[in-house]
Structure formats: C-alpha cells, structure tokens
Amino acid sequence: MPAASTRVPQQERSRATRARLLEATVDCLVEHGWSGTTTTVVAARAGVSRGAQLHHYPTRAALVTAAVGHLTERRAAELRAEADALPAEADRLDRVVDLLAAAFTGPLFVAALELWVAARTDVELRTALLPLEARIGREMHRLTVELLGVDERRPGVREAVQATLDLLRGLGVANLLSDDSTRRTALLQAWKTQLTALLAATDTAP
Amino acid sequence: MPAASTRVPQQERSRATRARLLEATVDCLVEHGWSGTTTTVVAARAGVSRGAQLHHYPTRAALVTAAVGHLTERRAAELRAEADALPAEADRLDRVVDLLAAAFTGPLFVAALELWVAARTDVELRTALLPLEARIGREMHRLTVELLGVDERRPGVREAVQATLDLLRGLGVANLLSDDSTRRTALLQAWKTQLTALLAATDTAP
C-alpha cells in the first residue's frame, strides 16, 4: 500500500487532499453551521493531518472561501451538463428554472449562506469573501444566460435573468427551516410563464 | 426621583423593561450576530438586571424570538403609516415596493436572517422560531396585499405578491456584505413595470 501510494505524484496527492478538505468544509457548514466549522473539525472529518490542512489553507477564512468557491464551480459544471442533457423541447426554460431552483435549495446554497451571514460581523471572513461574492454573482448570471440560451444584449434580458436569480435566492432562504417546496413549485410555475413572456417580448423588440 | 418612579404602575414599568430588552436584542443581533447575542450582553446593553431579564424572557431563544416578533409588528405598523401618508397618485405601487425594499434591507431583516440561519443548526431556536416564521410570512403577505390595494381573490394576485416578497428577500441577502442599491434600484424599476402589468392583467380577468 505505501509503495503504491508513493507512486502517486505529489501534485496529484495534494489535489486529492485539498478536494477532501473542501468537501468536508461544506459538509461541516451544512451540518454544524459557521460556528461549528473550525479548521480542526474539518481536518478530522477529511482525514487530513492538521499540518497538511494548515499547509493548504492557512486560515479558517481561506479554507471556507476556497470550499464554497471550488464547489460552486463544480456545481456550475454539473448544471451545464444537466442542461446539456435536457431534450431540445419547448419546456427548456421550465427545466432550467427547476435546475437552478434545486441549486438554490441545496447544500451548497446553505453552506454559502452560512458564510455570507457570518461575514457580516467577521472582518477577516468578509475580506476573504467579497471577491468570491463578486465572482459567484457574475458566474451565476453568465451560467443562467447560457442555460436559458438568451441574448443579453436585448433590452430587458439582463433584468429578467437577475430577477430570476434574486427570486431563487429569496426562495432558498424561505426553505431554510421548513420544506417550502409546495409553495415554491406553484410560485415558480407562475414565474416560468412570466419569464417566458418577458424573454419573448424582448425578441420582438427593435 | 424614587418617589416619582414608584408612582409608575408596575405593568407600565414591565412593559418598558421588555421593550428595552427587545430593542437591545435586535441591536445586538445586527452588531454582533447570533453568536454575540447572549442574554448577558443584551441585559447589560438594555440596562436591565439579569434577574429582570430572566423573569421576562427565561431563555435566549425566547428573548430573540420575542424581539424579532415584536419589532416586526412595530415595523409593519410603521409601514402602514408610511403607506397611508403616500399621496393618492398613480405611482403608489412604485412607492410601496420602495417601502418594502427598504424593510428588506434594513436592520430588522438582518437580525431576522441571523436567527433564521442560526436556527437551521440549533434545535431549541428552530422550535421557537417556526411559529414566528409562519406568522411573519402571513403578516407580510397580508400587509403587502393591503398596501398595494389589490384583491387577492383575483387569479394571479397571490403569486404576484409572493414573488415580490421572495424577490425582495433575495435582494436583502444580496445586500448583506456590500451596498447593492444601484443594481437593486434598476432591477426593482423593471419589477415595478412587470408587477403593474401583472396586477392590471388580473383586473381584466373574467
């Protein structure tokens, strides 16, 4: 076993260690919240030594920011793959909204919200998080434009996409303490009709 | 001075003590977040003895839940008064949306969000908060229907009001770490047009 392990290149092992740390961080945020997500707890959960953890992510803020950044990228890639797998049918918009709504009620949203709220009163975390917030905001917007297959240069499209994401964020918060899926499904049904009309309206704009 | 103080009826003094505790609680949540909002800190901030604090609110969960519940009611009353003071003009919907948006980016929203997020991983707080969540949800919905002066029995009105509140909640979260007001103003401009159309459409429904 050790012989096999040493054949794995160092770089590869480092990447695997980082991946385990980042996943353990998000799991920890989901299960215990920000206050329960200490670097010690995460290292133990990931099965990584304290030394290795400190080597890769020297601070708690660096660790949690990297975790949410990394997993957001992975989730975005998954969303692209899921959207690519959708049949090229008329209800594409509906299915894309459903995919996004699932993301905004999933564990990664919950982990991110833990950080956002904690960062409000934690200067170190806020400093680490602000560039990530800007990046995630841009990425989610670009991803939504891409998944919906709309042209942002048309008037109204940018606002319609933004409103969709802000609405989904609000619905994510409404789902924190209790299962809000029945209300959410009905509301999104109405929103899909509205969004379809909004995007169609911009098609006919001059 | 003591002679004057003893002439204040006990009930009145109790009410004043509770009000000071509840306001100090929300201030504390805004400034220090959930983790920094202990009953000891709140009692000190309110200038109330530990004994009196424990007498009125025996647990931390009881204190914070009462605080957000009480201040939400007061804020709702203020919103009604502000809406009543609006000139009876055509842009009433715009002004009402602005009033609500201010509420969803104000200190009370921030304090409530601290509790909602903390309650996710704190059973005692969640148990205390769930009935309040349901009540606030109903109250905010009813208030919005009332301020907009719309008839919820018409098809689509309920969903339009819900979407407005969920959108505003999402915008509130987007404003946590940085000033999102420029983007929010532009987005709400588009939303007001859309909401006006939605509510007008339901007016002409059979």
Coordinates of C-alpha atoms in Angstrom, one line a residue:
Chain A
M1 CA 0.0 0.0 0.0
P2 CA 2.6 2.6 0.9
A3 CA 4.6 1.6 -2.2
A4 CA 1.5 2.2 -4.4
S5 CA 0.8 5.5 -2.6
T6 CA 4.3 6.8 -3.2
R7 CA 3.9 6.2 -6.9
V8 CA 1.1 8.7 -7.0
P9 CA 2.7 12.0 -7.9
Q10 CA 2.9 14.6 -5.2
Q11 CA 0.8 17.1 -7.1
E12 CA -2.0 14.6 -7.5
R13 CA -2.0 13.8 -3.8
S14 CA -2.1 17.4 -2.9
R15 CA -5.0 17.9 -5.1
A16 CA -6.9 15.0 -3.6
T17 CA -6.1 16.3 -0.1
R18 CA -7.4 19.7 -1.0
A19 CA -10.6 18.2 -2.5
R20 CA -11.2 16.2 0.7
L21 CA -10.7 19.3 2.8
L22 CA -13.1 21.4 0.7
E23 CA -15.8 18.8 0.6
A24 CA -15.5 18.3 4.4
T25 CA -15.8 22.0 4.9
V26 CA -19.1 22.3 3.0
D27 CA -20.4 19.2 4.8
C28 CA -19.5 20.8 8.1
L29 CA -21.1 24.1 7.2
V30 CA -24.3 22.3 6.3
E31 CA -24.3 20.2 9.4
H32 CA -23.0 22.5 12.1
G33 CA -23.1 26.0 10.6
W34 CA -20.3 28.5 10.6
S35 CA -19.7 28.4 14.4
G36 CA -19.2 24.6 14.3
T37 CA -16.9 24.7 11.2
T38 CA -13.4 25.0 12.7
T39 CA -10.3 24.0 10.9
T40 CA -9.7 21.3 13.5
V41 CA -13.1 19.7 12.9
V42 CA -12.7 19.9 9.1
A43 CA -9.3 18.3 9.1
A44 CA -10.5 15.4 11.3
R45 CA -13.6 15.0 9.1
A46 CA -11.5 15.0 5.9
G47 CA -9.0 12.5 7.5
V48 CA -6.2 15.0 6.8
S49 CA -3.5 16.0 9.3
R50 CA -3.5 19.4 10.9
G51 CA -0.2 20.1 9.3
A52 CA -1.4 19.3 5.8
Q53 CA -4.6 21.3 6.4
L54 CA -2.6 24.3 7.5
H55 CA -0.2 23.9 4.6
H56 CA -3.0 24.1 2.1
Y57 CA -5.3 26.5 3.8
P58 CA -3.6 28.5 6.5
T59 CA -6.7 30.2 7.9
R60 CA -10.3 29.3 8.5
A61 CA -11.4 32.1 6.2
A62 CA -9.1 30.8 3.4
L63 CA -10.5 27.3 3.9
V64 CA -14.2 28.1 3.8
T65 CA -13.8 30.6 1.0
A66 CA -11.9 28.1 -1.1
A67 CA -14.5 25.4 -0.3
V68 CA -17.5 27.5 -1.4
G69 CA -15.6 28.8 -4.5
H70 CA -14.5 25.4 -5.6
L71 CA -17.8 23.6 -5.1
T72 CA -19.7 26.4 -6.8
E73 CA -17.5 25.9 -9.9
R74 CA -18.1 22.2 -9.7
R75 CA -21.9 22.7 -9.3
A76 CA -21.9 25.1 -12.2
A77 CA -20.2 22.4 -14.4
E78 CA -22.8 19.9 -13.2
L79 CA -25.6 22.3 -14.1
R80 CA -24.2 22.8 -17.6
A81 CA -24.0 19.0 -18.0
E82 CA -27.6 18.6 -16.7
A83 CA -28.8 21.3 -19.0
D84 CA -27.0 19.8 -22.0
A85 CA -28.8 16.6 -21.3
L86 CA -32.2 18.2 -21.5
P87 CA -34.2 17.3 -24.6
A88 CA -34.3 20.2 -27.0
E89 CA -38.0 20.8 -26.4
A90 CA -40.3 23.7 -25.8
D91 CA -40.2 23.4 -22.0
R92 CA -36.4 24.0 -21.8
L93 CA -36.9 27.3 -19.8
D94 CA -39.1 25.4 -17.3
R95 CA -36.5 22.7 -16.8
V96 CA -33.6 25.2 -16.5
V97 CA -35.5 27.2 -13.8
D98 CA -36.1 23.9 -12.0
L99 CA -32.4 23.0 -12.1
L100 CA -31.5 26.5 -10.7
A101 CA -34.2 26.2 -8.0
A102 CA -32.7 22.9 -6.9
A103 CA -29.3 24.6 -6.7
F104 CA -30.7 27.4 -4.6
T105 CA -32.2 25.0 -2.1
G106 CA -29.3 22.5 -2.0
P107 CA -26.5 22.1 0.5
L108 CA -24.1 24.4 -1.3
F109 CA -26.5 27.3 -1.1
V110 CA -27.0 26.6 2.6
A111 CA -23.2 26.5 3.2
A112 CA -22.7 29.8 1.3
L113 CA -25.5 31.5 3.2
E114 CA -23.7 30.4 6.5
L115 CA -20.6 32.3 5.3
W116 CA -22.5 35.3 4.0
V117 CA -24.3 35.9 7.3
A118 CA -21.2 35.2 9.4
A119 CA -19.1 37.5 7.2
R120 CA -21.4 40.4 8.0
T121 CA -19.9 40.5 11.5
D122 CA -16.5 39.0 10.9
V123 CA -14.0 41.3 9.1
E124 CA -11.5 38.6 8.2
L125 CA -14.1 36.4 6.6
R126 CA -15.8 39.4 4.9
T127 CA -12.4 40.4 3.3
A128 CA -11.9 36.9 2.0
L129 CA -15.5 36.5 0.8
L130 CA -16.1 39.8 -1.1
P131 CA -14.1 38.9 -4.2
L132 CA -15.7 35.5 -4.2
E133 CA -19.2 37.1 -3.9
A134 CA -18.5 39.2 -7.0
R135 CA -17.2 36.2 -8.9
I136 CA -20.1 33.9 -8.0
G137 CA -22.5 36.6 -8.9
R138 CA -21.0 37.0 -12.3
E139 CA -20.7 33.3 -12.9
M140 CA -24.3 32.5 -11.9
H141 CA -25.5 35.3 -14.1
R142 CA -23.5 34.1 -17.1
L143 CA -24.5 30.5 -16.5
T144 CA -28.2 31.4 -16.4
V145 CA -27.9 33.4 -19.6
E146 CA -26.2 30.4 -21.2
L147 CA -28.6 27.7 -19.9
L148 CA -31.6 29.8 -21.0
G149 CA -30.0 30.4 -24.3
V150 CA -30.9 34.0 -24.3
D151 CA -29.1 37.1 -25.7
E152 CA -28.2 39.5 -23.0
R153 CA -27.8 42.4 -25.4
R154 CA -31.5 42.5 -26.0
P155 CA -33.2 45.0 -23.7
G156 CA -34.8 43.5 -20.6
V157 CA -33.0 40.2 -20.7
R158 CA -30.4 41.2 -18.1
E159 CA -33.0 42.3 -15.7
A160 CA -35.2 39.2 -16.2
V161 CA -32.2 37.0 -15.5
Q162 CA -31.2 39.0 -12.5
A163 CA -34.8 38.9 -11.1
T164 CA -34.8 35.1 -11.6
L165 CA -31.7 34.7 -9.6
D166 CA -32.8 37.1 -6.8
L167 CA -36.1 35.4 -6.6
L168 CA -34.4 32.0 -6.4
R169 CA -32.2 33.3 -3.6
G170 CA -35.2 34.5 -1.7
L171 CA -36.9 31.1 -2.2
G172 CA -33.7 29.5 -0.9
V173 CA -33.9 31.4 2.3
A174 CA -37.6 30.6 2.6
N175 CA -36.7 27.0 2.5
L176 CA -34.1 27.1 5.3
L177 CA -36.2 26.0 8.3
S178 CA -39.1 24.2 6.7
D179 CA -39.9 22.4 3.4
D180 CA -41.3 25.2 1.2
S181 CA -41.4 23.1 -1.9
T182 CA -45.2 23.2 -2.4
R183 CA -45.4 27.0 -2.3
R184 CA -42.2 27.3 -4.3
T185 CA -43.4 25.0 -7.1
A186 CA -46.6 26.9 -7.5
L187 CA -44.8 30.3 -7.4
L188 CA -42.2 29.1 -10.0
Q189 CA -44.9 27.9 -12.2
A190 CA -46.2 31.4 -12.4
W191 CA -42.7 32.8 -12.7
K192 CA -41.9 30.5 -15.7
T193 CA -44.9 31.8 -17.6
Q194 CA -43.8 35.4 -16.8
L195 CA -40.2 34.8 -17.7
T196 CA -41.2 33.2 -21.0
A197 CA -43.3 36.2 -21.8
L198 CA -40.5 38.6 -20.7
L199 CA -37.9 36.9 -22.9
A200 CA -40.3 36.6 -25.8
A201 CA -41.2 40.3 -25.5
T202 CA -37.5 41.2 -25.9
D203 CA -37.3 39.0 -29.0
T204 CA -39.7 41.3 -30.8
A205 CA -38.1 44.5 -29.5
P206 CA -36.5 46.7 -32.2
Chain B
M1 CA -36.7 60.6 41.9
P2 CA -37.5 57.2 43.5
A3 CA -40.8 58.6 44.7
A4 CA -41.8 59.5 41.1
S5 CA -40.6 56.2 39.8
T6 CA -42.8 54.2 42.3
R7 CA -45.8 56.1 41.0
V8 CA -45.3 54.5 37.6
P9 CA -47.6 51.4 37.7
Q10 CA -45.8 48.0 37.8
Q11 CA -47.4 46.9 34.5
E12 CA -46.1 50.0 32.7
R13 CA -42.6 49.5 34.1
S14 CA -42.6 45.9 33.0
R15 CA -43.6 46.9 29.5
A16 CA -40.8 49.4 29.3
T17 CA -38.3 46.9 30.5
R18 CA -39.4 44.4 27.9
A19 CA -39.3 47.0 25.2
R20 CA -35.7 47.9 26.2
L21 CA -34.7 44.2 26.2
L22 CA -36.3 43.6 22.8
E23 CA -34.7 46.6 21.1
A24 CA -31.3 45.8 22.7
T25 CA -31.6 42.2 21.3
V26 CA -32.2 43.4 17.7
D27 CA -29.4 45.9 18.0
C28 CA -27.1 43.2 19.3
L29 CA -28.0 40.8 16.5
V30 CA -27.3 43.5 13.9
E31 CA -24.0 44.4 15.5
H32 CA -22.6 41.1 16.7
G33 CA -24.7 38.4 15.0
W34 CA -26.3 35.5 16.7
S35 CA -23.2 34.2 18.3
G36 CA -22.5 37.5 20.0
T37 CA -26.1 37.9 21.2
T38 CA -26.1 36.4 24.6
T39 CA -28.7 37.1 27.3
T40 CA -26.0 38.7 29.5
V41 CA -24.8 41.0 26.7
V42 CA -28.4 42.0 25.9
A43 CA -29.3 42.7 29.6
A44 CA -26.3 44.9 30.0
R45 CA -27.0 46.8 26.8
A46 CA -30.6 47.3 27.8
G47 CA -29.6 48.5 31.3
V48 CA -31.8 45.7 32.8
S49 CA -30.7 43.4 35.7
R50 CA -30.1 39.8 34.9
G51 CA -33.0 38.9 37.2
A52 CA -35.4 41.1 35.4
Q53 CA -34.2 39.8 32.0
L54 CA -34.7 36.2 33.1
H55 CA -38.1 37.0 34.6
H56 CA -39.4 38.4 31.3
Y57 CA -37.5 36.1 28.9
P58 CA -36.2 32.9 30.5
T59 CA -34.2 31.7 27.6
R60 CA -32.1 33.1 24.8
A61 CA -34.5 31.6 22.2
A62 CA -37.5 33.2 23.9
L63 CA -35.7 36.5 24.0
V64 CA -34.6 36.7 20.4
T65 CA -37.9 35.3 19.1
A66 CA -39.9 37.8 21.0
A67 CA -37.6 40.6 19.8
V68 CA -38.0 39.8 16.1
G69 CA -41.7 39.2 16.5
H70 CA -42.3 42.4 18.4
L71 CA -40.2 44.6 16.1
T72 CA -41.7 43.1 13.0
E73 CA -45.2 44.1 14.3
R74 CA -43.9 47.6 15.0
R75 CA -42.3 47.8 11.6
A76 CA -45.5 46.6 9.9
A77 CA -47.4 49.4 11.7
E78 CA -44.8 51.9 10.6
L79 CA -45.1 50.7 7.0
R80 CA -48.9 51.1 7.2
A81 CA -48.5 54.6 8.4
E82 CA -45.9 55.4 5.7
A83 CA -48.1 54.0 3.1
D84 CA -51.1 55.9 4.4
A85 CA -49.1 59.1 4.1
L86 CA -48.4 58.4 0.4
P87 CA -50.2 60.8 -2.0
A88 CA -53.0 59.0 -3.8
E89 CA -51.3 59.1 -7.1
A90 CA -50.5 56.8 -9.9
D91 CA -47.1 55.8 -8.7
R92 CA -48.4 54.2 -5.5
L93 CA -47.2 50.7 -6.5
D94 CA -43.7 52.1 -7.0
R95 CA -43.6 53.7 -3.7
V96 CA -45.0 50.7 -1.9
V97 CA -42.3 48.5 -3.5
D98 CA -39.7 51.0 -2.3
L99 CA -41.0 50.9 1.2
L100 CA -40.9 47.2 1.3
A101 CA -37.4 47.1 -0.3
A102 CA -36.2 49.4 2.5
A103 CA -37.7 47.0 5.1
F104 CA -35.9 44.0 3.4
T105 CA -32.5 45.8 3.5
G106 CA -32.9 47.3 7.0
P107 CA -31.6 46.2 10.4
L108 CA -34.7 44.1 11.3
F109 CA -34.2 41.9 8.2
V110 CA -30.6 41.4 9.1
A111 CA -31.5 40.5 12.7
A112 CA -34.1 38.0 11.5
L113 CA -31.8 36.5 9.0
E114 CA -29.2 35.9 11.8
L115 CA -31.9 33.9 13.6
W116 CA -33.1 32.0 10.6
V117 CA -29.6 30.8 9.7
A118 CA -28.7 30.0 13.3
A119 CA -32.0 28.1 13.8
R120 CA -31.1 25.8 11.0
T121 CA -28.5 24.1 13.3
D122 CA -30.0 25.0 16.7
V123 CA -33.0 22.8 17.6
E124 CA -34.1 25.0 20.5
L125 CA -34.1 28.2 18.4
R126 CA -35.7 26.4 15.5
T127 CA -38.6 25.2 17.7
A128 CA -39.1 28.7 19.0
L129 CA -38.8 30.3 15.6
L130 CA -41.0 28.1 13.4
P131 CA -44.4 29.5 14.6
L132 CA -42.9 33.0 14.3
E133 CA -41.8 32.3 10.7
A134 CA -45.3 31.2 9.8
R135 CA -46.8 34.3 11.4
I136 CA -44.4 36.8 9.8
G137 CA -44.9 35.1 6.4
R138 CA -48.7 35.6 6.7
E139 CA -48.4 39.1 8.1
M140 CA -46.0 40.3 5.4
H141 CA -48.2 38.8 2.7
R142 CA -51.4 40.4 4.1
L143 CA -49.6 43.8 4.6
T144 CA -48.3 43.8 1.0
V145 CA -51.8 43.0 -0.3
E146 CA -53.2 45.8 1.8
L147 CA -50.5 48.4 0.9
L148 CA -50.8 47.6 -2.8
G149 CA -54.6 47.8 -2.5
V150 CA -55.1 44.6 -4.6
D151 CA -57.8 41.9 -4.4
E152 CA -56.2 38.6 -3.7
R153 CA -59.2 36.6 -4.9
R154 CA -58.4 37.6 -8.4
P155 CA -56.3 35.0 -10.2
G156 CA -52.5 35.6 -10.2
V157 CA -52.5 38.3 -7.5
R158 CA -51.4 35.9 -4.7
E159 CA -48.5 34.7 -6.8
A160 CA -47.5 38.2 -7.9
V161 CA -47.4 39.3 -4.2
Q162 CA -45.5 36.2 -3.2
A163 CA -43.0 36.7 -6.0
T164 CA -42.5 40.3 -4.9
L165 CA -41.7 39.3 -1.3
D166 CA -39.4 36.4 -2.3
L167 CA -37.6 38.7 -4.7
L168 CA -37.2 41.3 -2.0
R169 CA -35.9 38.7 0.4
G170 CA -33.3 37.6 -2.2
L171 CA -32.3 41.3 -2.7
G172 CA -32.0 41.6 1.0
V173 CA -29.5 38.8 1.1
A174 CA -27.6 40.3 -1.9
N175 CA -27.2 43.5 0.2
L176 CA -25.6 41.8 3.2
L177 CA -21.9 42.3 2.6
S178 CA -21.9 45.2 0.1
D179 CA -24.1 48.0 -1.0
D180 CA -26.2 46.6 -3.8
S181 CA -28.5 49.6 -4.1
T182 CA -27.6 50.6 -7.6
R183 CA -28.3 47.1 -9.0
R184 CA -31.4 46.8 -6.8
T185 CA -32.9 50.1 -7.9
A186 CA -32.5 49.2 -11.6
L187 CA -33.9 45.7 -11.0
L188 CA -36.9 47.0 -9.0
Q189 CA -37.6 49.5 -11.7
A190 CA -38.2 46.6 -14.1
W191 CA -40.1 44.7 -11.5
K192 CA -42.5 47.6 -10.8
T193 CA -43.4 47.7 -14.5
Q194 CA -43.9 43.9 -14.5
L195 CA -45.9 43.9 -11.3
T196 CA -48.1 46.7 -12.6
A197 CA -48.8 44.7 -15.8
L198 CA -49.4 41.5 -13.7
L199 CA -51.9 43.2 -11.4
A200 CA -53.6 45.0 -14.3
A201 CA -53.9 41.8 -16.2
T202 CA -55.7 40.2 -13.3
D203 CA -58.1 43.2 -13.3
T204 CA -59.3 42.3 -16.7
A205 CA -59.5 38.6 -16.0
P206 CA -63.1 37.2 -16.1

